[in-house]
Amino acid sequence: MGAVHVRTPKNFVLEERLERYADAIETNPEAYAGDWREACAPAGSKPFEHLHLDLGCGKGTYLVERAHREPDTLFIGMDQEPICIAYAAQKICEQGLSNALVLPRGAASLPQLFAAGELDAITINFPTPQPKAKYAKKRLVHVDHLMLYRPLFSAGATVTLRTDSKPLRDYALGQFAAAGYDTLWVSDDVRRDHPEHPETEYERRTREMGAAVYGICATPGAQPSDEQLAAGRAQEQSLACYLPDNLDELAYVPLGMEEAVENFRNRARKGKKRLPQES
Ligand SMILES: C[S@@+](CC[C@H](N)C(=O)[O-])C[C@H]1O[C@@H](n2cnc3c(N)ncnc32)[C@H](O)[C@@H]1O
């Protein structure tokens, strides 16, 4: 989870937890591709109307809150971290939700988990920012990830990014454009502009540290050209490139970028230029 680690109590035994909350965890999700809405509907009920994926769901607070509010939508949380899956499954079971479940998978598995046109929305809440250039491909808003999501979307589907990192959001704007998405909104204060989004665990922790929430909501538009895609991939830089020139303006340093900001501040103090490739 990068700079933020999932804390577990001393007596936390992962395998026990995964077993105890197994009802909310699908360990063979590939078998349901194309059939989620129908297969997960409670016996005797009609299929769910919509399918929403919370990618990198963490401990599941957002997922369960949305599931409570929207009973006709099936909410699927995905996380590559089994501890997060255990916590999210616990919430789903304890709250008795029949329209939410979690999958222990990473984003690369998406084409095997969902059929073409099956997803109505993806939320990416506070993704691991991966600020270093060498890990740019791991960013869940990298152009190649955005291209992976495209075929899975139904007409009019949306992908929403919310993050405490303005550099990540600004980088993502270029990636969405490169992958041929049309932007529905961009916000420097998602809490004010889109208060319908429930608060996540990570959001609460960063809010207490003074963070704002930056966001983008987009929908797939025309297929991008090869040149567009290449331009997106050419932006595989450090997120430090997106920091403001005057670091005094930076009241909150996004988690994971402390080192880069400190390096830049030291260089500025010594009257030297920035070397973003070093961060
Ligand atoms: C900073 S946490 C945020 C969790 C949650 N969305 C929240 O806002 O509290 C980022 C989460 O993304 C997950 N993650 C990172 N890369 C992923 C990937 N490629 N596929 C699935 N999950 C991923 C991590 O395991 C972690 O739980």
mmCIF file of C-alpha atoms and ligand atoms in Angstrom:
data_model
loop_
_atom_site.group_PDB
_atom_site.id
_atom_site.type_symbol
_atom_site.label_atom_id
_atom_site.label_comp_id
_atom_site.label_asym_id
_atom_site.label_seq_id
_atom_site.Cartn_x
_atom_site.Cartn_y
_atom_site.Cartn_z
ATOM 1 C CA MET A 1 0.000 0.000 0.000
ATOM 2 C CA GLY A 2 2.985 2.276 -0.510
ATOM 3 C CA ALA A 3 3.542 4.793 2.270
ATOM 4 C CA VAL A 4 0.376 3.870 4.133
ATOM 5 C CA HIS A 5 0.305 0.439 5.692
ATOM 6 C CA VAL A 6 -2.721 -1.554 6.696
ATOM 7 C CA ARG A 7 -2.613 -1.907 10.463
ATOM 8 C CA THR A 8 -3.702 -5.199 11.936
ATOM 9 C CA PRO A 9 -4.348 -5.941 15.610
ATOM 10 C CA LYS A 10 -1.913 -8.314 17.353
ATOM 11 C CA ASN A 11 -4.252 -11.288 17.312
ATOM 12 C CA PHE A 12 -5.217 -10.878 13.653
ATOM 13 C CA VAL A 13 -4.963 -14.212 11.827
ATOM 14 C CA LEU A 14 -5.588 -13.593 8.153
ATOM 15 C CA GLU A 15 -6.595 -17.137 7.160
ATOM 16 C CA GLU A 16 -9.149 -17.319 9.996
ATOM 17 C CA ARG A 17 -10.670 -14.007 8.943
ATOM 18 C CA LEU A 18 -10.865 -14.971 5.281
ATOM 19 C CA GLU A 19 -12.659 -18.166 6.286
ATOM 20 C CA ARG A 20 -15.026 -16.499 8.728
ATOM 21 C CA TYR A 21 -16.177 -13.932 6.156
ATOM 22 C CA ALA A 22 -15.978 -16.245 3.120
ATOM 23 C CA ASP A 23 -19.639 -15.582 2.244
ATOM 24 C CA ALA A 24 -18.682 -12.125 1.002
ATOM 25 C CA ILE A 25 -15.496 -13.204 -0.833
ATOM 26 C CA GLU A 26 -15.558 -14.753 -4.304
ATOM 27 C CA THR A 27 -12.378 -16.809 -4.716
ATOM 28 C CA ASN A 28 -13.201 -18.046 -8.239
ATOM 29 C CA PRO A 29 -14.500 -14.826 -9.810
ATOM 30 C CA GLU A 30 -13.399 -15.754 -13.348
ATOM 31 C CA ALA A 31 -16.363 -18.177 -13.438
ATOM 32 C CA TYR A 32 -18.856 -15.290 -13.205
ATOM 33 C CA ALA A 33 -17.652 -13.058 -16.059
ATOM 34 C CA GLY A 34 -20.729 -11.857 -17.941
ATOM 35 C CA ASP A 35 -23.109 -13.227 -15.326
ATOM 36 C CA TRP A 36 -22.532 -11.157 -12.174
ATOM 37 C CA ARG A 37 -25.866 -9.361 -11.992
ATOM 38 C CA GLU A 38 -27.888 -12.512 -12.407
ATOM 39 C CA ALA A 39 -25.706 -14.925 -10.438
ATOM 40 C CA CYS A 40 -25.512 -12.629 -7.386
ATOM 41 C CA ALA A 41 -29.195 -11.705 -7.205
ATOM 42 C CA PRO A 42 -30.837 -13.209 -4.112
ATOM 43 C CA ALA A 43 -32.906 -16.342 -4.928
ATOM 44 C CA GLY A 44 -36.234 -15.418 -6.525
ATOM 45 C CA SER A 45 -35.181 -11.799 -7.221
ATOM 46 C CA LYS A 46 -34.591 -10.172 -10.585
ATOM 47 C CA PRO A 47 -30.992 -9.479 -11.656
ATOM 48 C CA PHE A 48 -29.341 -6.352 -10.248
ATOM 49 C CA GLU A 49 -29.884 -3.283 -12.419
ATOM 50 C CA HIS A 50 -26.332 -1.983 -12.305
ATOM 51 C CA LEU A 51 -22.810 -3.220 -11.629
ATOM 52 C CA HIS A 52 -20.294 -0.981 -9.871
ATOM 53 C CA LEU A 53 -16.629 -1.860 -9.320
ATOM 54 C CA ASP A 54 -14.670 -0.245 -6.489
ATOM 55 C CA LEU A 55 -11.091 -0.818 -7.631
ATOM 56 C CA GLY A 56 -8.566 -0.883 -4.778
ATOM 57 C CA CYS A 57 -11.439 -0.930 -2.277
ATOM 58 C CA GLY A 58 -9.195 -1.087 0.808
ATOM 59 C CA LYS A 59 -11.115 -1.913 3.970
ATOM 60 C CA GLY A 60 -14.488 -1.449 2.267
ATOM 61 C CA THR A 61 -16.107 1.514 4.056
ATOM 62 C CA TYR A 62 -17.000 3.238 0.788
ATOM 63 C CA LEU A 63 -18.273 0.015 -0.775
ATOM 64 C CA VAL A 64 -20.674 -0.835 2.061
ATOM 65 C CA GLU A 65 -21.990 2.717 2.340
ATOM 66 C CA ARG A 66 -22.766 2.852 -1.394
ATOM 67 C CA ALA A 67 -24.322 -0.629 -1.214
ATOM 68 C CA HIS A 68 -26.663 0.518 1.594
ATOM 69 C CA ARG A 69 -27.735 3.562 -0.401
ATOM 70 C CA GLU A 70 -28.252 1.775 -3.749
ATOM 71 C CA PRO A 71 -29.908 -1.619 -3.201
ATOM 72 C CA ASP A 72 -30.548 -2.224 -6.941
ATOM 73 C CA THR A 73 -26.840 -2.028 -7.743
ATOM 74 C CA LEU A 74 -24.364 -4.839 -7.206
ATOM 75 C CA PHE A 75 -21.166 -3.438 -5.679
ATOM 76 C CA ILE A 76 -17.971 -5.414 -6.241
ATOM 77 C CA GLY A 77 -14.834 -4.424 -4.367
ATOM 78 C CA MET A 78 -11.452 -5.544 -5.656
ATOM 79 C CA ASP A 79 -8.131 -5.357 -3.876
ATOM 80 C CA GLN A 80 -4.833 -7.129 -4.331
ATOM 81 C CA GLU A 81 -4.176 -7.020 -0.571
ATOM 82 C CA PRO A 82 -5.759 -10.007 1.259
ATOM 83 C CA ILE A 83 -5.869 -8.108 4.569
ATOM 84 C CA CYS A 84 -8.068 -5.470 2.934
ATOM 85 C CA ILE A 85 -10.289 -8.187 1.472
ATOM 86 C CA ALA A 86 -10.706 -9.693 4.961
ATOM 87 C CA TYR A 87 -11.712 -6.333 6.487
ATOM 88 C CA ALA A 88 -14.079 -5.438 3.651
ATOM 89 C CA ALA A 89 -15.719 -8.888 3.765
ATOM 90 C CA GLN A 90 -16.203 -8.544 7.524
ATOM 91 C CA LYS A 91 -18.107 -5.278 7.008
ATOM 92 C CA ILE A 92 -20.308 -6.801 4.300
ATOM 93 C CA CYS A 93 -21.160 -9.842 6.458
ATOM 94 C CA GLU A 94 -21.727 -7.907 9.683
ATOM 95 C CA GLN A 95 -24.005 -5.431 7.915
ATOM 96 C CA GLY A 96 -25.942 -8.218 6.190
ATOM 97 C CA LEU A 97 -25.574 -6.754 2.701
ATOM 98 C CA SER A 98 -26.728 -8.933 -0.196
ATOM 99 C CA ASN A 99 -25.621 -6.502 -2.914
ATOM 100 C CA ALA A 100 -21.883 -6.338 -2.132
ATOM 101 C CA LEU A 101 -18.953 -8.728 -2.379
ATOM 102 C CA VAL A 102 -15.189 -8.592 -2.725
ATOM 103 C CA LEU A 103 -12.655 -10.220 -5.047
ATOM 104 C CA PRO A 104 -9.037 -10.862 -4.048
ATOM 105 C CA ARG A 105 -7.507 -9.776 -7.361
ATOM 106 C CA GLY A 106 -5.293 -7.082 -8.886
ATOM 107 C CA ALA A 107 -6.355 -4.773 -11.716
ATOM 108 C CA ALA A 108 -4.468 -6.835 -14.324
ATOM 109 C CA SER A 109 -7.079 -9.612 -13.936
ATOM 110 C CA LEU A 110 -9.987 -7.375 -14.981
ATOM 111 C CA PRO A 111 -10.378 -8.732 -18.549
ATOM 112 C CA GLN A 112 -10.880 -12.235 -17.097
ATOM 113 C CA LEU A 113 -13.379 -11.079 -14.462
ATOM 114 C CA PHE A 114 -15.895 -9.067 -16.468
ATOM 115 C CA ALA A 115 -17.422 -9.430 -19.925
ATOM 116 C CA ALA A 116 -17.513 -6.671 -22.537
ATOM 117 C CA GLY A 117 -20.088 -4.013 -21.617
ATOM 118 C CA GLU A 118 -20.735 -5.427 -18.135
ATOM 119 C CA LEU A 119 -19.573 -2.554 -15.908
ATOM 120 C CA ASP A 120 -21.579 0.618 -15.311
ATOM 121 C CA ALA A 121 -19.036 2.385 -13.121
ATOM 122 C CA ILE A 122 -15.566 2.093 -11.667
ATOM 123 C CA THR A 123 -14.527 4.147 -8.667
ATOM 124 C CA ILE A 124 -10.833 4.504 -7.904
ATOM 125 C CA ASN A 125 -10.661 6.055 -4.470
ATOM 126 C CA PHE A 126 -7.301 7.263 -3.221
ATOM 127 C CA PRO A 127 -5.217 4.822 -5.267
ATOM 128 C CA THR A 128 -1.621 4.143 -4.310
ATOM 129 C CA PRO A 129 -0.026 7.134 -6.088
ATOM 130 C CA GLN A 130 3.179 5.363 -7.256
ATOM 131 C CA PRO A 131 5.017 8.697 -7.529
ATOM 132 C CA LYS A 132 8.264 7.291 -8.943
ATOM 133 C CA ALA A 133 8.638 7.297 -12.743
ATOM 134 C CA LYS A 134 9.800 3.682 -12.761
ATOM 135 C CA TYR A 135 6.448 2.581 -11.264
ATOM 136 C CA ALA A 136 4.242 4.795 -13.465
ATOM 137 C CA LYS A 137 2.749 1.734 -15.188
ATOM 138 C CA LYS A 138 1.341 0.584 -11.832
ATOM 139 C CA ARG A 139 -0.799 3.711 -11.466
ATOM 140 C CA LEU A 140 -4.430 2.693 -11.820
ATOM 141 C CA VAL A 141 -4.944 5.771 -14.021
ATOM 142 C CA HIS A 142 -2.016 4.982 -16.348
ATOM 143 C CA VAL A 143 -3.187 5.059 -19.981
ATOM 144 C CA ASP A 144 -2.711 1.274 -20.291
ATOM 145 C CA HIS A 145 -4.984 0.650 -17.284
ATOM 146 C CA LEU A 146 -7.577 3.061 -18.682
ATOM 147 C CA MET A 147 -7.448 1.114 -21.974
ATOM 148 C CA LEU A 148 -7.931 -2.139 -20.063
ATOM 149 C CA TYR A 149 -11.149 -0.787 -18.497
ATOM 150 C CA ARG A 150 -12.658 0.581 -21.730
ATOM 151 C CA PRO A 151 -14.057 -2.600 -23.297
ATOM 152 C CA LEU A 152 -15.701 -3.628 -20.015
ATOM 153 C CA PHE A 153 -17.899 -0.523 -19.861
ATOM 154 C CA SER A 154 -21.582 -0.292 -20.781
ATOM 155 C CA ALA A 155 -22.799 2.756 -22.756
ATOM 156 C CA GLY A 156 -22.538 5.891 -20.630
ATOM 157 C CA ALA A 157 -20.416 4.216 -17.936
ATOM 158 C CA THR A 158 -18.164 6.350 -15.754
ATOM 159 C CA VAL A 159 -14.811 6.102 -14.071
ATOM 160 C CA THR A 160 -14.253 8.347 -11.068
ATOM 161 C CA LEU A 161 -10.877 9.078 -9.512
ATOM 162 C CA ARG A 162 -10.668 10.712 -6.085
ATOM 163 C CA THR A 163 -7.290 11.417 -4.515
ATOM 164 C CA ASP A 164 -5.487 13.561 -1.947
ATOM 165 C CA SER A 165 -2.694 14.000 -4.505
ATOM 166 C CA LYS A 166 -3.080 16.966 -6.845
ATOM 167 C CA PRO A 167 0.014 15.770 -8.773
ATOM 168 C CA LEU A 168 -1.681 12.386 -9.389
ATOM 169 C CA ARG A 169 -4.926 14.050 -10.460
ATOM 170 C CA ASP A 170 -3.112 16.435 -12.814
ATOM 171 C CA TYR A 171 -1.141 13.540 -14.298
ATOM 172 C CA ALA A 172 -4.399 11.570 -14.696
ATOM 173 C CA LEU A 173 -5.972 14.358 -16.773
ATOM 174 C CA GLY A 174 -3.407 13.681 -19.519
ATOM 175 C CA GLN A 175 -3.853 9.929 -19.221
ATOM 176 C CA PHE A 176 -7.655 10.092 -19.542
ATOM 177 C CA ALA A 177 -7.265 12.298 -22.639
ATOM 178 C CA ALA A 178 -4.705 9.890 -24.128
ATOM 179 C CA ALA A 179 -7.060 6.933 -23.624
ATOM 180 C CA GLY A 180 -9.907 8.778 -25.404
ATOM 181 C CA TYR A 181 -12.097 9.463 -22.370
ATOM 182 C CA ASP A 182 -14.358 12.512 -22.226
ATOM 183 C CA THR A 183 -14.202 14.386 -18.956
ATOM 184 C CA LEU A 184 -17.543 14.892 -17.178
ATOM 185 C CA TRP A 185 -16.120 16.878 -14.280
ATOM 186 C CA VAL A 186 -12.808 17.885 -12.729
ATOM 187 C CA SER A 187 -12.716 19.166 -9.166
ATOM 188 C CA ASP A 188 -10.190 20.617 -6.730
ATOM 189 C CA ASP A 189 -12.660 20.075 -3.897
ATOM 190 C CA VAL A 190 -14.675 16.916 -4.416
ATOM 191 C CA ARG A 191 -16.130 17.056 -0.894
ATOM 192 C CA ARG A 192 -17.751 20.389 -1.734
ATOM 193 C CA ASP A 193 -18.641 19.693 -5.384
ATOM 194 C CA HIS A 194 -19.699 16.021 -5.131
ATOM 195 C CA PRO A 195 -20.685 15.358 -1.526
ATOM 196 C CA GLU A 196 -22.589 12.244 -2.614
ATOM 197 C CA HIS A 197 -19.363 10.239 -2.362
ATOM 198 C CA PRO A 198 -19.057 8.562 1.050
ATOM 199 C CA GLU A 199 -15.787 9.082 2.909
ATOM 200 C CA THR A 200 -13.215 6.261 2.694
ATOM 201 C CA GLU A 201 -10.818 5.167 5.477
ATOM 202 C CA TYR A 202 -7.881 6.679 3.675
ATOM 203 C CA GLU A 203 -9.800 9.874 3.005
ATOM 204 C CA ARG A 204 -10.595 10.311 6.698
ATOM 205 C CA ARG A 205 -6.946 9.864 7.667
ATOM 206 C CA THR A 206 -5.729 12.376 5.094
ATOM 207 C CA ARG A 207 -8.560 14.830 5.898
ATOM 208 C CA GLU A 208 -7.347 14.840 9.506
ATOM 209 C CA MET A 209 -3.930 15.800 8.133
ATOM 210 C CA GLY A 210 -5.431 18.726 6.206
ATOM 211 C CA ALA A 211 -5.821 17.149 2.750
ATOM 212 C CA ALA A 212 -8.317 18.269 0.121
ATOM 213 C CA VAL A 213 -9.861 15.800 -2.332
ATOM 214 C CA TYR A 214 -9.050 16.191 -6.036
ATOM 215 C CA GLY A 215 -11.034 14.286 -8.619
ATOM 216 C CA ILE A 216 -11.994 13.494 -12.173
ATOM 217 C CA CYS A 217 -15.048 11.761 -13.565
ATOM 218 C CA ALA A 218 -14.863 10.592 -17.176
ATOM 219 C CA THR A 219 -16.649 8.398 -19.700
ATOM 220 C CA PRO A 220 -15.155 6.527 -22.660
ATOM 221 C CA GLY A 221 -15.304 8.597 -25.874
ATOM 222 C CA ALA A 222 -13.861 7.883 -29.321
ATOM 223 C CA GLN A 223 -11.167 5.193 -29.518
ATOM 224 C CA PRO A 224 -7.774 6.913 -29.224
ATOM 225 C CA SER A 225 -5.276 6.940 -32.089
ATOM 226 C CA ASP A 226 -1.849 5.291 -31.792
ATOM 227 C CA GLU A 227 -0.322 8.784 -31.540
ATOM 228 C CA GLN A 228 -2.637 9.679 -28.645
ATOM 229 C CA LEU A 229 -1.685 6.497 -26.789
ATOM 230 C CA ALA A 230 2.007 7.097 -27.405
ATOM 231 C CA ALA A 231 1.653 10.654 -26.052
ATOM 232 C CA GLY A 232 0.097 9.244 -22.863
ATOM 233 C CA ARG A 233 2.871 6.700 -22.398
ATOM 234 C CA ALA A 234 5.443 9.462 -22.928
ATOM 235 C CA GLN A 235 4.153 11.009 -19.673
ATOM 236 C CA GLU A 236 5.632 8.230 -17.552
ATOM 237 C CA GLN A 237 7.440 10.731 -15.348
ATOM 238 C CA SER A 238 7.788 11.145 -11.632
ATOM 239 C CA LEU A 239 4.728 12.804 -10.098
ATOM 240 C CA ALA A 240 7.217 15.316 -8.708
ATOM 241 C CA CYS A 241 6.995 17.008 -12.131
ATOM 242 C CA TYR A 242 3.470 18.052 -11.153
ATOM 243 C CA LEU A 243 4.449 19.803 -7.920
ATOM 244 C CA PRO A 244 4.105 23.615 -7.876
ATOM 245 C CA ASP A 245 7.248 25.699 -8.517
ATOM 246 C CA ASN A 246 6.836 27.417 -5.193
ATOM 247 C CA LEU A 247 6.749 24.708 -2.565
ATOM 248 C CA ASP A 248 5.693 27.248 0.086
ATOM 249 C CA GLU A 249 2.260 27.036 -1.592
ATOM 250 C CA LEU A 250 2.070 23.399 -0.606
ATOM 251 C CA ALA A 251 0.146 23.306 2.684
ATOM 252 C CA TYR A 252 -0.320 19.513 2.489
ATOM 253 C CA VAL A 253 2.234 17.092 1.076
ATOM 254 C CA PRO A 254 0.465 14.098 -0.525
ATOM 255 C CA LEU A 255 1.351 10.821 1.156
ATOM 256 C CA GLY A 256 4.184 9.114 -0.679
ATOM 257 C CA MET A 257 5.668 12.384 -1.912
ATOM 258 C CA GLU A 258 7.366 13.516 1.296
ATOM 259 C CA GLU A 259 10.820 12.490 0.046
ATOM 260 C CA ALA A 260 10.513 14.285 -3.309
ATOM 261 C CA VAL A 261 9.247 17.470 -1.649
ATOM 262 C CA GLU A 262 12.034 17.363 0.945
ATOM 263 C CA ASN A 263 14.674 16.907 -1.807
ATOM 264 C CA PHE A 264 13.264 19.840 -3.786
ATOM 265 C CA ARG A 265 13.128 22.042 -0.678
ATOM 266 C CA ASN A 266 16.772 21.235 0.105
ATOM 267 C CA ARG A 267 17.851 21.955 -3.464
ATOM 268 C CA ALA A 268 15.896 25.247 -3.464
ATOM 269 C CA ARG A 269 17.591 26.245 -0.180
ATOM 270 C CA LYS A 270 20.976 25.640 -1.785
ATOM 271 C CA GLY A 271 19.922 27.607 -4.878
ATOM 272 C CA LYS A 272 20.048 24.484 -7.080
ATOM 273 C CA LYS A 273 17.582 23.431 -9.805
ATOM 274 C CA ARG A 274 15.170 20.518 -9.411
ATOM 275 C CA LEU A 275 16.040 17.110 -10.765
ATOM 276 C CA PRO A 276 12.658 15.389 -10.881
ATOM 277 C CA GLN A 277 14.169 12.205 -12.318
ATOM 278 C CA GLU A 278 15.978 11.744 -8.991
ATOM 279 C CA SER A 279 12.773 11.583 -7.000
HETATM 280 C C1 LIG B 1 -4.262 3.989 -0.431
HETATM 281 S S1 LIG B 1 -5.292 2.563 -0.436
HETATM 282 C C2 LIG B 1 -6.936 3.223 -0.564
HETATM 283 C C3 LIG B 1 -7.982 2.230 -0.163
HETATM 284 C C4 LIG B 1 -9.434 2.719 -0.232
HETATM 285 N N1 LIG B 1 -9.873 2.940 -1.603
HETATM 286 C C5 LIG B 1 -9.604 3.974 0.591
HETATM 287 O O1 LIG B 1 -9.761 5.051 -0.020
HETATM 288 O O2 LIG B 1 -9.556 3.901 1.812
HETATM 289 C C6 LIG B 1 -5.014 1.896 -2.065
HETATM 290 C C7 LIG B 1 -5.524 0.463 -2.222
HETATM 291 O O3 LIG B 1 -5.363 0.033 -3.567
HETATM 292 C C8 LIG B 1 -4.943 -1.310 -3.583
HETATM 293 N N2 LIG B 1 -4.276 -1.531 -4.881
HETATM 294 C C9 LIG B 1 -3.135 -0.951 -5.323
HETATM 295 N N3 LIG B 1 -2.847 -1.387 -6.560
HETATM 296 C C10 LIG B 1 -3.837 -2.253 -6.916
HETATM 297 C C11 LIG B 1 -4.098 -3.028 -8.070
HETATM 298 N N4 LIG B 1 -3.275 -3.021 -9.103
HETATM 299 N N5 LIG B 1 -5.199 -3.803 -8.078
HETATM 300 C C12 LIG B 1 -6.041 -3.842 -6.998
HETATM 301 N N6 LIG B 1 -5.840 -3.127 -5.875
HETATM 302 C C13 LIG B 1 -4.750 -2.347 -5.837
HETATM 303 C C14 LIG B 1 -4.043 -1.435 -2.370
HETATM 304 O O4 LIG B 1 -3.907 -2.788 -1.935
HETATM 305 C C15 LIG B 1 -4.782 -0.562 -1.361
HETATM 306 O O5 LIG B 1 -5.697 -1.293 -0.588
#
